Amino acid sequence: MKINLRLCWPALLVFLLINLSSCTDKGTNTENKPNIIIFFTDDQGYGDLGSFGAEGFETPHLDQLAAEGIRFTNFYVPATVCTPSRAGLLTGRYPKRSNLHEAVLFPYSDGGLSPNEFTMAEMLKEGGYTTSCIGKWHLGHKEEFMPNNQGFDEFYGVPYSNDMDNHYYEKIDFQSPPLPFYRNTELIESGPDQQFLTKRYTEEAIAQIKNRDQKPFFIYLAHNMPHTPLFASPAFKGKSKNGLYGDVIMELDWSAGEIIKTLKEEGIYENTIFIFTSDNGPAKGSAKPLRGKKAQTWEGGQRVPGIISWPGKIPKGKVTDEFVSTLDLFPTLAKISSSAIPKETQMDGIDLSAFLLAPEKTILPERPFFFYARNGDLEAVRLGKWKLHLKKSIGWNEDSDGEFQVALYNLEVDIAEKNNVANQNADTVAKLTALAKGFDGDI
C-alpha cells in the first residue's frame, strides 16, 4: 500500500504543531515560576542599612533593591536569637511549636529541627524547585538535622555560629572543634579563614545560579556576618567610617550586588523574588530609633530591616508600615509558587501575595504577634498599634530599675517604647494579657 505524502502532510503538520505547542506550554509554565532568594544576615540591626538610616557606611545595592520593591518598616522575626528565628523562617511557625524557642543550639547540643517538621525547602522542592542552603544553618549539627535531610538539595556552609569555632565551654568542660565547613554531608574544611566567608558564600551562590538547570531555584543564603567575631575580606577592610562593623556590612551589600548583577546577566532578574532581612536585632550594630537589641524583646531585638523585590510583579519604590514577619514568608511563597502545604500543618503566618502585587489596594488583617524571650518565656504581645510587655528577663536591670511593671506602648507614636501608657488603658492591657496567656497556653 502506497502512502500519498502530499495528502498526509497537512495532517502531519497539524500533529507536529499541536505537540510542539503542548511542549512549549509545559516549558513556559515551569519558567513562569519565579526563582526565590532569601538573603539572610546574622545580627544586622534595624538601623544597619542605608535606607533605614545607617550612619558611617553605605549600602547602595540593598538600597537600590528597596527602591525596586517594597521596604517594610514593621518587619519582625519570631525570636531574639539565631536558632529559633531560623526555625520560624523555615517552618512558618512559632519556634515553640518545634521546641526550639529556648536559647540557641551549641556544638554540644544533641537536638535540632525535627525531620518531622515540614520546611520551606521541602515545600518548594515538591513544587518543582531546586533547593540550596548556603552559609549558616544553626538548626542542629547532627546528620539527621542537617540541611540535606530537611529538603535542601545542596548545602555549602557551616552548621552553627562563627563564634563557636574552637570554643571552650567552661561550665560544662566542653571543647568545640574548629568550625566545620561542609559541602552537603562532606566535611571539606575545619576552621576556615572567616575573613573570606562572605566572599565564599557569594561565589557559591553565583556559581549555582550560572550552573542552574531548567527548574526554578530556591537559594537560602544565610550569611554568618555581622555576628561576632567580625571579619571582612582585605578588599573591604577600612572602607567604612564605622570601623570593622561598617566594613562587614558594606561587604554584605557587595554580596547582594554581585548576586543581583548575575541575575541580570543571566536574564532572570525580572522573575526572581529577592528577600532581604536579618535573623534578629544587633549585638554590635544599630537598632535606631528602636529600644533594645539582640536577645531582648524590646522592638530593637525583633524588628529588623525587610525588603522584598520581584521586578516583574511587585511595584517599585513602595514603603509600607503594614505589620509582617518572617512567619509570613512560608505561606506567601507557597501561594506564589503554587506549592502545597499539608493540611494538618499549623501555620502562624499569612499569605502576603495579594499585598505584594498591589500594596496600595490591599490592607492586611490585624493580627497578634507574640514575643518569646531567649529563656523561652512569652514576654510581650503586639496587636495593631499596641504592644504590651508582661515581663522582662533581659534588657531590664531589677537592681537599678526595680521590679518590672507591665508596660503598654503605642507604637504608632512611640516607636522607641519610652512612654508607658498602661495606667491610662486598662481595657487594652486586660485584652492583650488574656490574648497572650491564651495563646501561650494553647501552643
Tab-separated table of C-alpha atoms in Angstrom:
chain	number	residue	atom	x	y	z
A	1	MET	CA	0.000	0.000	0.000
A	2	LYS	CA	1.409	3.346	-1.063
A	3	ILE	CA	1.053	6.395	1.153
A	4	ASN	CA	0.484	9.704	-0.553
A	5	LEU	CA	2.786	12.010	1.434
A	6	ARG	CA	1.330	15.115	-0.192
A	7	LEU	CA	-2.095	14.235	1.178
A	8	CYS	CA	-0.755	13.278	4.607
A	9	TRP	CA	1.494	16.274	5.007
A	10	PRO	CA	-1.152	18.796	6.221
A	11	ALA	CA	-2.380	16.377	8.928
A	12	LEU	CA	1.206	15.619	9.937
A	13	LEU	CA	1.962	19.339	10.163
A	14	VAL	CA	-1.052	19.938	12.422
A	15	PHE	CA	0.011	16.994	14.610
A	16	LEU	CA	3.523	18.369	14.996
A	17	LEU	CA	2.299	21.900	15.767
A	18	ILE	CA	-0.089	20.655	18.451
A	19	ASN	CA	2.603	18.617	20.136
A	20	LEU	CA	5.179	21.371	19.851
A	21	SER	CA	2.689	23.802	21.364
A	22	SER	CA	1.998	21.369	24.164
A	23	CYS	CA	5.721	21.022	24.942
A	24	THR	CA	6.191	24.787	24.806
A	25	ASP	CA	3.329	25.381	27.215
A	26	LYS	CA	4.821	22.986	29.729
A	27	GLY	CA	8.180	24.677	29.495
A	28	THR	CA	6.612	28.126	29.864
A	29	ASN	CA	4.737	27.026	32.951
A	30	THR	CA	7.979	25.909	34.553
A	31	GLU	CA	9.760	29.099	33.576
A	32	ASN	CA	6.962	31.274	34.920
A	33	LYS	CA	7.539	30.059	38.446
A	34	PRO	CA	9.790	32.698	39.989
A	35	ASN	CA	13.217	31.933	41.339
A	36	ILE	CA	13.497	32.722	45.052
A	37	ILE	CA	16.456	34.054	47.029
A	38	ILE	CA	16.307	34.722	50.765
A	39	PHE	CA	19.336	36.808	51.711
A	40	PHE	CA	19.504	36.369	55.484
A	41	THR	CA	22.098	38.207	57.562
A	42	ASP	CA	23.053	37.457	61.168
A	43	ASP	CA	22.522	40.105	63.894
A	44	GLN	CA	22.018	43.034	61.493
A	45	GLY	CA	20.042	45.763	63.212
A	46	TYR	CA	17.088	47.856	62.097
A	47	GLY	CA	19.351	50.864	61.613
A	48	ASP	CA	22.128	48.981	59.804
A	49	LEU	CA	21.003	49.699	56.257
A	50	GLY	CA	21.283	52.932	54.313
A	51	SER	CA	17.580	53.091	53.508
A	52	PHE	CA	16.841	52.595	57.222
A	53	GLY	CA	19.129	55.399	58.363
A	54	ALA	CA	22.571	53.792	58.673
A	55	GLU	CA	25.443	56.044	59.704
A	56	GLY	CA	29.123	55.646	58.821
A	57	PHE	CA	28.744	53.272	55.873
A	58	GLU	CA	26.784	52.887	52.641
A	59	THR	CA	24.648	50.041	51.297
A	60	PRO	CA	23.882	51.152	47.713
A	61	HIS	CA	22.925	47.747	46.312
A	62	LEU	CA	20.422	46.891	49.027
A	63	ASP	CA	19.090	50.453	48.928
A	64	GLN	CA	18.551	50.028	45.187
A	65	LEU	CA	16.813	46.726	45.860
A	66	ALA	CA	14.461	48.573	48.212
A	67	ALA	CA	13.859	51.194	45.511
A	68	GLU	CA	12.874	48.430	43.107
A	69	GLY	CA	10.499	46.694	45.504
A	70	ILE	CA	8.856	47.116	48.889
A	71	ARG	CA	10.650	48.302	52.020
A	72	PHE	CA	8.984	47.186	55.245
A	73	THR	CA	9.272	49.367	58.343
A	74	ASN	CA	7.290	46.942	60.536
A	75	PHE	CA	9.077	43.698	59.675
A	76	TYR	CA	9.580	41.216	62.525
A	77	VAL	CA	11.259	37.921	63.328
A	78	PRO	CA	9.760	35.468	65.863
A	79	ALA	CA	12.782	35.327	68.173
A	80	THR	CA	15.582	37.437	69.600
A	81	VAL	CA	18.412	34.999	68.742
A	82	CYS	CA	19.637	32.763	65.926
A	83	THR	CA	18.259	29.220	66.219
A	84	PRO	CA	14.596	29.954	66.979
A	85	SER	CA	14.446	32.729	64.394
A	86	ARG	CA	15.707	30.360	61.678
A	87	ALA	CA	13.275	27.675	62.757
A	88	GLY	CA	10.422	30.160	62.435
A	89	LEU	CA	11.525	31.301	58.976
A	90	LEU	CA	11.866	27.800	57.550
A	91	THR	CA	8.657	26.394	59.052
A	92	GLY	CA	6.314	29.406	59.101
A	93	ARG	CA	5.584	28.505	62.730
A	94	TYR	CA	6.465	29.964	66.097
A	95	PRO	CA	9.657	28.260	67.303
A	96	LYS	CA	7.845	26.912	70.366
A	97	ARG	CA	5.895	24.578	68.079
A	98	SER	CA	9.165	22.871	67.137
A	99	ASN	CA	10.553	23.098	70.686
A	100	LEU	CA	13.375	25.387	69.585
A	101	HIS	CA	12.267	28.520	71.418
A	102	GLU	CA	14.832	28.452	74.235
A	103	ALA	CA	18.326	29.898	73.660
A	104	VAL	CA	20.315	28.502	70.711
A	105	LEU	CA	21.901	25.218	69.726
A	106	PHE	CA	25.571	24.689	70.572
A	107	PRO	CA	28.271	22.325	69.275
A	108	TYR	CA	27.500	20.098	72.272
A	109	SER	CA	23.710	20.093	71.655
A	110	ASP	CA	22.078	16.807	70.718
A	111	GLY	CA	18.867	18.227	69.252
A	112	GLY	CA	17.802	20.180	66.215
A	113	LEU	CA	14.888	20.932	63.915
A	114	SER	CA	12.821	17.754	63.851
A	115	PRO	CA	12.791	15.978	60.474
A	116	ASN	CA	9.039	15.728	61.042
A	117	GLU	CA	8.730	19.479	60.555
A	118	PHE	CA	7.716	20.464	57.025
A	119	THR	CA	10.231	23.043	55.857
A	120	MET	CA	10.080	25.734	53.231
A	121	ALA	CA	12.709	23.799	51.284
A	122	GLU	CA	10.591	20.649	51.298
A	123	MET	CA	7.567	22.618	50.189
A	124	LEU	CA	9.394	24.259	47.288
A	125	LYS	CA	11.170	21.060	46.296
A	126	GLU	CA	7.824	19.292	45.994
A	127	GLY	CA	6.682	22.293	43.962
A	128	GLY	CA	9.367	21.704	41.339
A	129	TYR	CA	12.258	23.789	42.667
A	130	THR	CA	15.904	23.002	43.198
A	131	THR	CA	16.786	23.980	46.754
A	132	SER	CA	20.049	25.200	48.227
A	133	CYS	CA	21.257	26.329	51.653
A	134	ILE	CA	24.428	28.421	51.596
A	135	GLY	CA	26.032	29.714	54.787
A	136	LYS	CA	24.996	29.256	58.389
A	137	TRP	CA	22.492	26.529	59.290
A	138	HIS	CA	22.218	26.508	63.117
A	139	LEU	CA	19.300	24.097	63.344
A	140	GLY	CA	21.226	21.059	64.541
A	141	HIS	CA	24.649	19.725	63.555
A	142	LYS	CA	23.841	16.010	63.836
A	143	GLU	CA	23.299	14.415	60.409
A	144	GLU	CA	19.562	13.856	60.836
A	145	PHE	CA	19.011	17.592	61.398
A	146	MET	CA	21.312	18.930	58.688
A	147	PRO	CA	20.061	20.698	55.517
A	148	ASN	CA	20.256	17.693	53.173
A	149	ASN	CA	17.734	15.931	55.416
A	150	GLN	CA	15.475	18.988	55.616
A	151	GLY	CA	14.574	19.444	51.954
A	152	PHE	CA	17.745	21.054	50.612
A	153	ASP	CA	19.391	19.510	47.545
A	154	GLU	CA	22.610	21.396	48.250
A	155	PHE	CA	24.380	22.638	51.368
A	156	TYR	CA	27.548	24.699	51.392
A	157	GLY	CA	28.452	26.242	54.722
A	158	VAL	CA	28.746	25.782	58.461
A	159	PRO	CA	26.390	24.140	60.986
A	160	TYR	CA	26.342	26.908	63.616
A	161	SER	CA	27.579	30.372	64.593
A	162	ASN	CA	31.100	31.561	63.822
A	163	ASP	CA	31.828	32.342	67.496
A	164	MET	CA	31.568	28.612	68.251
A	165	ASP	CA	34.772	27.983	66.321
A	166	ASN	CA	37.159	26.068	68.578
A	167	HIS	CA	35.403	27.455	71.658
A	168	TYR	CA	35.840	26.112	75.180
A	169	TYR	CA	32.628	25.957	77.248
A	170	GLU	CA	33.999	26.134	80.756
A	171	LYS	CA	30.737	25.444	82.625
A	172	ILE	CA	30.358	22.011	81.073
A	173	ASP	CA	34.040	21.372	80.289
A	174	PHE	CA	33.412	21.017	76.545
A	175	GLN	CA	35.870	21.917	73.809
A	176	SER	CA	34.155	22.534	70.486
A	177	PRO	CA	36.035	21.596	67.313
A	178	PRO	CA	37.315	24.053	64.728
A	179	LEU	CA	34.326	25.409	62.814
A	180	PRO	CA	33.230	22.646	60.398
A	181	PHE	CA	32.680	23.633	56.763
A	182	TYR	CA	30.551	21.300	54.645
A	183	ARG	CA	29.618	20.655	51.082
A	184	ASN	CA	26.478	18.606	51.509
A	185	THR	CA	27.401	15.883	54.014
A	186	GLU	CA	31.154	16.013	53.338
A	187	LEU	CA	33.380	17.923	55.747
A	188	ILE	CA	35.632	19.848	53.372
A	189	GLU	CA	37.423	22.116	55.839
A	190	SER	CA	37.876	22.746	59.566
A	191	GLY	CA	38.359	26.233	60.966
A	192	PRO	CA	38.023	28.210	57.691
A	193	ASP	CA	39.544	31.673	57.446
A	194	GLN	CA	36.497	33.702	58.421
A	195	GLN	CA	37.548	36.862	56.631
A	196	PHE	CA	36.596	35.090	53.395
A	197	LEU	CA	33.249	33.593	54.469
A	198	THR	CA	31.103	36.327	52.910
A	199	LYS	CA	33.100	36.139	49.680
A	200	ARG	CA	32.943	32.341	49.508
A	201	TYR	CA	29.206	32.215	50.086
A	202	THR	CA	28.669	34.868	47.418
A	203	GLU	CA	30.796	32.998	44.885
A	204	GLU	CA	28.913	29.784	45.611
A	205	ALA	CA	25.545	31.461	45.100
A	206	ILE	CA	26.723	32.945	41.806
A	207	ALA	CA	28.072	29.584	40.633
A	208	GLN	CA	24.797	27.860	41.443
A	209	ILE	CA	22.810	30.492	39.570
A	210	LYS	CA	25.037	30.230	36.491
A	211	ASN	CA	25.019	26.414	36.545
A	212	ARG	CA	21.291	26.028	37.255
A	213	ASP	CA	19.159	23.536	35.389
A	214	GLN	CA	15.761	24.181	33.827
A	215	LYS	CA	13.926	24.149	37.135
A	216	PRO	CA	13.261	27.311	39.129
A	217	PHE	CA	15.602	27.612	42.105
A	218	PHE	CA	15.351	28.492	45.781
A	219	ILE	CA	18.545	29.747	47.421
A	220	TYR	CA	18.567	30.338	51.167
A	221	LEU	CA	21.731	32.408	51.614
A	222	ALA	CA	22.330	32.728	55.353
A	223	HIS	CA	25.456	34.812	55.905
A	224	ASN	CA	27.441	34.437	59.135
A	225	MET	CA	28.106	38.163	59.317
A	226	PRO	CA	27.705	40.532	61.107
A	227	HIS	CA	27.608	38.053	64.012
A	228	THR	CA	30.685	38.451	66.181
A	229	PRO	CA	33.576	37.896	65.859
A	230	LEU	CA	33.550	40.245	62.890
A	231	PHE	CA	35.517	39.521	59.744
A	232	ALA	CA	35.789	41.296	56.401
A	233	SER	CA	37.935	40.389	53.433
A	234	PRO	CA	41.005	42.541	52.684
A	235	ALA	CA	39.094	44.293	49.887
A	236	PHE	CA	36.667	45.770	52.422
A	237	LYS	CA	38.791	46.391	55.497
A	238	GLY	CA	38.938	50.098	56.257
A	239	LYS	CA	36.279	51.054	53.696
A	240	SER	CA	33.730	52.493	56.122
A	241	LYS	CA	33.747	55.338	58.634
A	242	ASN	CA	32.229	52.979	61.192
A	243	GLY	CA	35.184	50.644	61.672
A	244	LEU	CA	35.141	46.910	61.092
A	245	TYR	CA	31.387	46.642	61.624
A	246	GLY	CA	30.736	49.055	58.780
A	247	ASP	CA	33.249	47.192	56.602
A	248	VAL	CA	31.373	43.958	57.230
A	249	ILE	CA	28.002	45.477	56.282
A	250	MET	CA	29.471	47.004	53.142
A	251	GLU	CA	30.779	43.604	52.097
A	252	LEU	CA	27.355	42.070	52.670
A	253	ASP	CA	25.915	44.809	50.469
A	254	TRP	CA	28.534	43.941	47.840
A	255	SER	CA	27.418	40.318	48.096
A	256	ALA	CA	23.826	41.264	47.332
A	257	GLY	CA	25.014	43.440	44.465
A	258	GLU	CA	27.080	40.675	42.876
A	259	ILE	CA	24.155	38.257	43.041
A	260	ILE	CA	21.752	40.805	41.549
A	261	LYS	CA	24.287	41.545	38.819
A	262	THR	CA	24.465	37.825	37.999
A	263	LEU	CA	20.669	37.532	37.875
A	264	LYS	CA	20.577	40.383	35.373
A	265	GLU	CA	23.367	38.907	33.256
A	266	GLU	CA	21.522	35.598	33.170
A	267	GLY	CA	18.306	37.332	32.144
A	268	ILE	CA	16.335	36.100	35.161
A	269	TYR	CA	16.305	39.132	37.453
A	270	GLU	CA	12.775	40.160	36.468
A	271	ASN	CA	11.406	36.799	37.567
A	272	THR	CA	13.352	36.381	40.792
A	273	ILE	CA	11.913	37.142	44.209
A	274	PHE	CA	14.707	38.613	46.322
A	275	ILE	CA	14.023	38.824	50.059
A	276	PHE	CA	16.440	40.591	52.378
A	277	THR	CA	16.245	40.570	56.168
A	278	SER	CA	18.125	39.685	59.366
A	279	ASP	CA	17.576	36.925	61.915
A	280	ASN	CA	17.306	39.299	64.903
A	281	GLY	CA	18.451	42.647	66.247
A	282	PRO	CA	22.054	43.793	66.550
A	283	ALA	CA	24.715	42.771	69.035
A	284	LYS	CA	27.226	45.376	67.807
A	285	GLY	CA	25.303	47.464	65.297
A	286	SER	CA	22.390	49.875	65.492
A	287	ALA	CA	18.666	49.443	66.048
A	288	LYS	CA	17.970	53.200	65.974
A	289	PRO	CA	15.407	54.551	66.660
A	290	LEU	CA	14.215	51.393	68.401
A	291	ARG	CA	14.787	50.395	72.011
A	292	GLY	CA	16.841	47.315	72.808
A	293	LYS	CA	18.999	44.921	70.829
A	294	LYS	CA	19.653	41.223	70.200
A	295	ALA	CA	18.326	38.823	72.877
A	296	GLN	CA	15.739	41.380	74.052
A	297	THR	CA	12.011	41.528	73.345
A	298	TRP	CA	12.070	45.295	73.019
A	299	GLU	CA	11.498	46.388	69.424
A	300	GLY	CA	15.219	46.504	68.673
A	301	GLY	CA	15.540	42.782	69.309
A	302	GLN	CA	12.907	41.607	66.839
A	303	ARG	CA	12.022	44.422	64.418
A	304	VAL	CA	14.539	44.181	61.580
A	305	PRO	CA	15.081	45.658	58.125
A	306	GLY	CA	12.970	43.942	55.489
A	307	ILE	CA	12.927	44.238	51.691
A	308	ILE	CA	11.061	42.184	49.100
A	309	SER	CA	11.679	42.689	45.398
A	310	TRP	CA	10.198	40.936	42.354
A	311	PRO	CA	10.756	43.315	39.434
A	312	GLY	CA	8.359	41.580	37.079
A	313	LYS	CA	5.460	41.709	39.525
A	314	ILE	CA	5.966	43.889	42.627
A	315	PRO	CA	5.616	47.660	42.077
A	316	LYS	CA	8.696	49.786	42.621
A	317	GLY	CA	9.595	52.179	45.370
A	318	LYS	CA	6.961	51.259	47.937
A	319	VAL	CA	7.483	51.837	51.656
A	320	THR	CA	4.927	50.280	53.976
A	321	ASP	CA	4.273	50.275	57.702
A	322	GLU	CA	1.984	47.237	57.448
A	323	PHE	CA	2.901	44.632	60.040
A	324	VAL	CA	4.570	41.494	58.594
A	325	SER	CA	7.001	38.845	59.829
A	326	THR	CA	9.230	36.099	58.517
A	327	LEU	CA	6.469	33.668	59.533
A	328	ASP	CA	4.505	35.058	56.583
A	329	LEU	CA	7.127	34.108	54.006
A	330	PHE	CA	6.274	30.390	54.043
A	331	PRO	CA	2.565	30.682	53.098
A	332	THR	CA	3.335	33.566	50.745
A	333	LEU	CA	5.919	31.608	48.770
A	334	ALA	CA	3.651	28.565	48.787
A	335	LYS	CA	0.937	30.614	47.077
A	336	ILE	CA	3.245	32.313	44.590
A	337	SER	CA	4.993	29.071	43.620
A	338	SER	CA	1.766	27.019	43.546
A	339	SER	CA	3.280	24.661	46.112
A	340	ALA	CA	1.273	22.700	48.655
A	341	ILE	CA	1.329	22.818	52.451
A	342	PRO	CA	-0.016	19.724	54.251
A	343	LYS	CA	-3.490	20.447	55.588
A	344	GLU	CA	-2.569	19.286	59.073
A	345	THR	CA	0.292	21.819	59.358
A	346	GLN	CA	-0.484	24.637	61.798
A	347	MET	CA	0.879	27.779	60.168
A	348	ASP	CA	1.337	31.012	62.116
A	349	GLY	CA	1.989	33.307	59.164
A	350	ILE	CA	-0.375	34.568	56.470
A	351	ASP	CA	-0.210	34.772	52.681
A	352	LEU	CA	1.062	38.224	51.652
A	353	SER	CA	0.952	37.630	47.894
A	354	ALA	CA	-2.054	39.882	47.184
A	355	PHE	CA	-0.441	42.684	49.177
A	356	LEU	CA	2.906	42.294	47.404
A	357	LEU	CA	1.281	42.567	43.999
A	358	ALA	CA	-0.964	45.511	44.906
A	359	PRO	CA	0.271	47.162	48.122
A	360	GLU	CA	-1.737	50.335	47.601
A	361	LYS	CA	-5.010	48.462	47.187
A	362	THR	CA	-4.550	45.773	49.842
A	363	ILE	CA	-4.876	46.156	53.601
A	364	LEU	CA	-3.515	43.302	55.680
A	365	PRO	CA	-5.677	41.977	58.517
A	366	GLU	CA	-4.894	42.985	62.062
A	367	ARG	CA	-3.434	40.038	63.953
A	368	PRO	CA	-1.461	39.470	67.141
A	369	PHE	CA	2.262	38.819	67.249
A	370	PHE	CA	3.900	37.124	70.222
A	371	PHE	CA	7.395	37.887	71.523
A	372	TYR	CA	9.203	34.933	73.096
A	373	ALA	CA	12.335	35.661	75.106
A	374	ARG	CA	15.663	33.886	74.942
A	375	ASN	CA	14.653	31.844	78.006
A	376	GLY	CA	11.541	30.584	76.215
A	377	ASP	CA	9.020	32.735	78.111
A	378	LEU	CA	6.349	34.756	76.358
A	379	GLU	CA	7.212	38.324	77.336
A	380	ALA	CA	5.187	40.576	75.048
A	381	VAL	CA	2.372	40.751	72.511
A	382	ARG	CA	1.563	43.237	69.770
A	383	LEU	CA	-1.847	43.894	68.238
A	384	GLY	CA	-2.211	46.792	65.850
A	385	LYS	CA	-0.549	49.866	67.315
A	386	TRP	CA	-0.377	48.424	70.849
A	387	LYS	CA	2.471	46.430	72.336
A	388	LEU	CA	2.197	45.027	75.840
A	389	HIS	CA	5.199	43.821	77.846
A	390	LEU	CA	4.243	41.362	80.592
A	391	LYS	CA	7.676	40.536	81.964
A	392	LYS	CA	11.331	41.095	81.158
A	393	SER	CA	14.286	38.721	81.534
A	394	ILE	CA	16.916	40.603	79.506
A	395	GLY	CA	17.069	44.338	78.886
A	396	TRP	CA	15.893	45.175	82.377
A	397	ASN	CA	18.014	45.601	85.497
A	398	GLU	CA	15.956	44.870	88.613
A	399	ASP	CA	18.712	46.083	90.916
A	400	SER	CA	18.751	49.572	89.435
A	401	ASP	CA	15.330	49.827	87.778
A	402	GLY	CA	13.238	47.945	90.307
A	403	GLU	CA	10.801	45.139	89.601
A	404	PHE	CA	9.495	45.197	86.036
A	405	GLN	CA	5.977	46.573	85.760
A	406	VAL	CA	3.553	45.685	82.986
A	407	ALA	CA	4.167	48.214	80.212
A	408	LEU	CA	1.976	49.255	77.272
A	409	TYR	CA	3.267	51.290	74.337
A	410	ASN	CA	1.519	52.895	71.381
A	411	LEU	CA	3.998	52.124	68.608
A	412	GLU	CA	2.337	54.499	66.173
A	413	VAL	CA	3.559	57.475	68.183
A	414	ASP	CA	6.202	55.861	70.404
A	415	ILE	CA	8.419	53.646	68.282
A	416	ALA	CA	11.186	53.892	70.903
A	417	GLU	CA	8.956	52.447	73.670
A	418	LYS	CA	9.579	55.322	76.075
A	419	ASN	CA	6.121	56.237	77.320
A	420	ASN	CA	4.326	53.522	79.308
A	421	VAL	CA	0.582	54.177	78.970
A	422	ALA	CA	-0.650	51.052	80.753
A	423	ASN	CA	-2.351	53.034	83.539
A	424	GLN	CA	-4.417	55.016	81.028
A	425	ASN	CA	-5.511	51.972	79.002
A	426	ALA	CA	-6.611	49.293	81.450
A	427	ASP	CA	-9.023	47.650	78.991
A	428	THR	CA	-6.294	47.260	76.368
A	429	VAL	CA	-3.913	45.810	78.955
A	430	ALA	CA	-6.540	43.278	80.035
A	431	LYS	CA	-7.371	42.333	76.442
A	432	LEU	CA	-3.750	41.799	75.407
A	433	THR	CA	-2.884	39.965	78.632
A	434	ALA	CA	-5.699	37.484	78.032
A	435	LEU	CA	-4.672	37.131	74.384
A	436	ALA	CA	-1.048	36.355	75.286
A	437	LYS	CA	-1.871	33.880	78.061
A	438	GLY	CA	-4.451	32.127	75.906
A	439	PHE	CA	-2.038	31.687	73.014
A	440	ASP	CA	0.866	30.538	75.172
A	441	GLY	CA	-1.342	28.007	76.893
A	442	ASP	CA	-2.566	26.530	73.626
A	443	ILE	CA	0.636	26.435	71.598
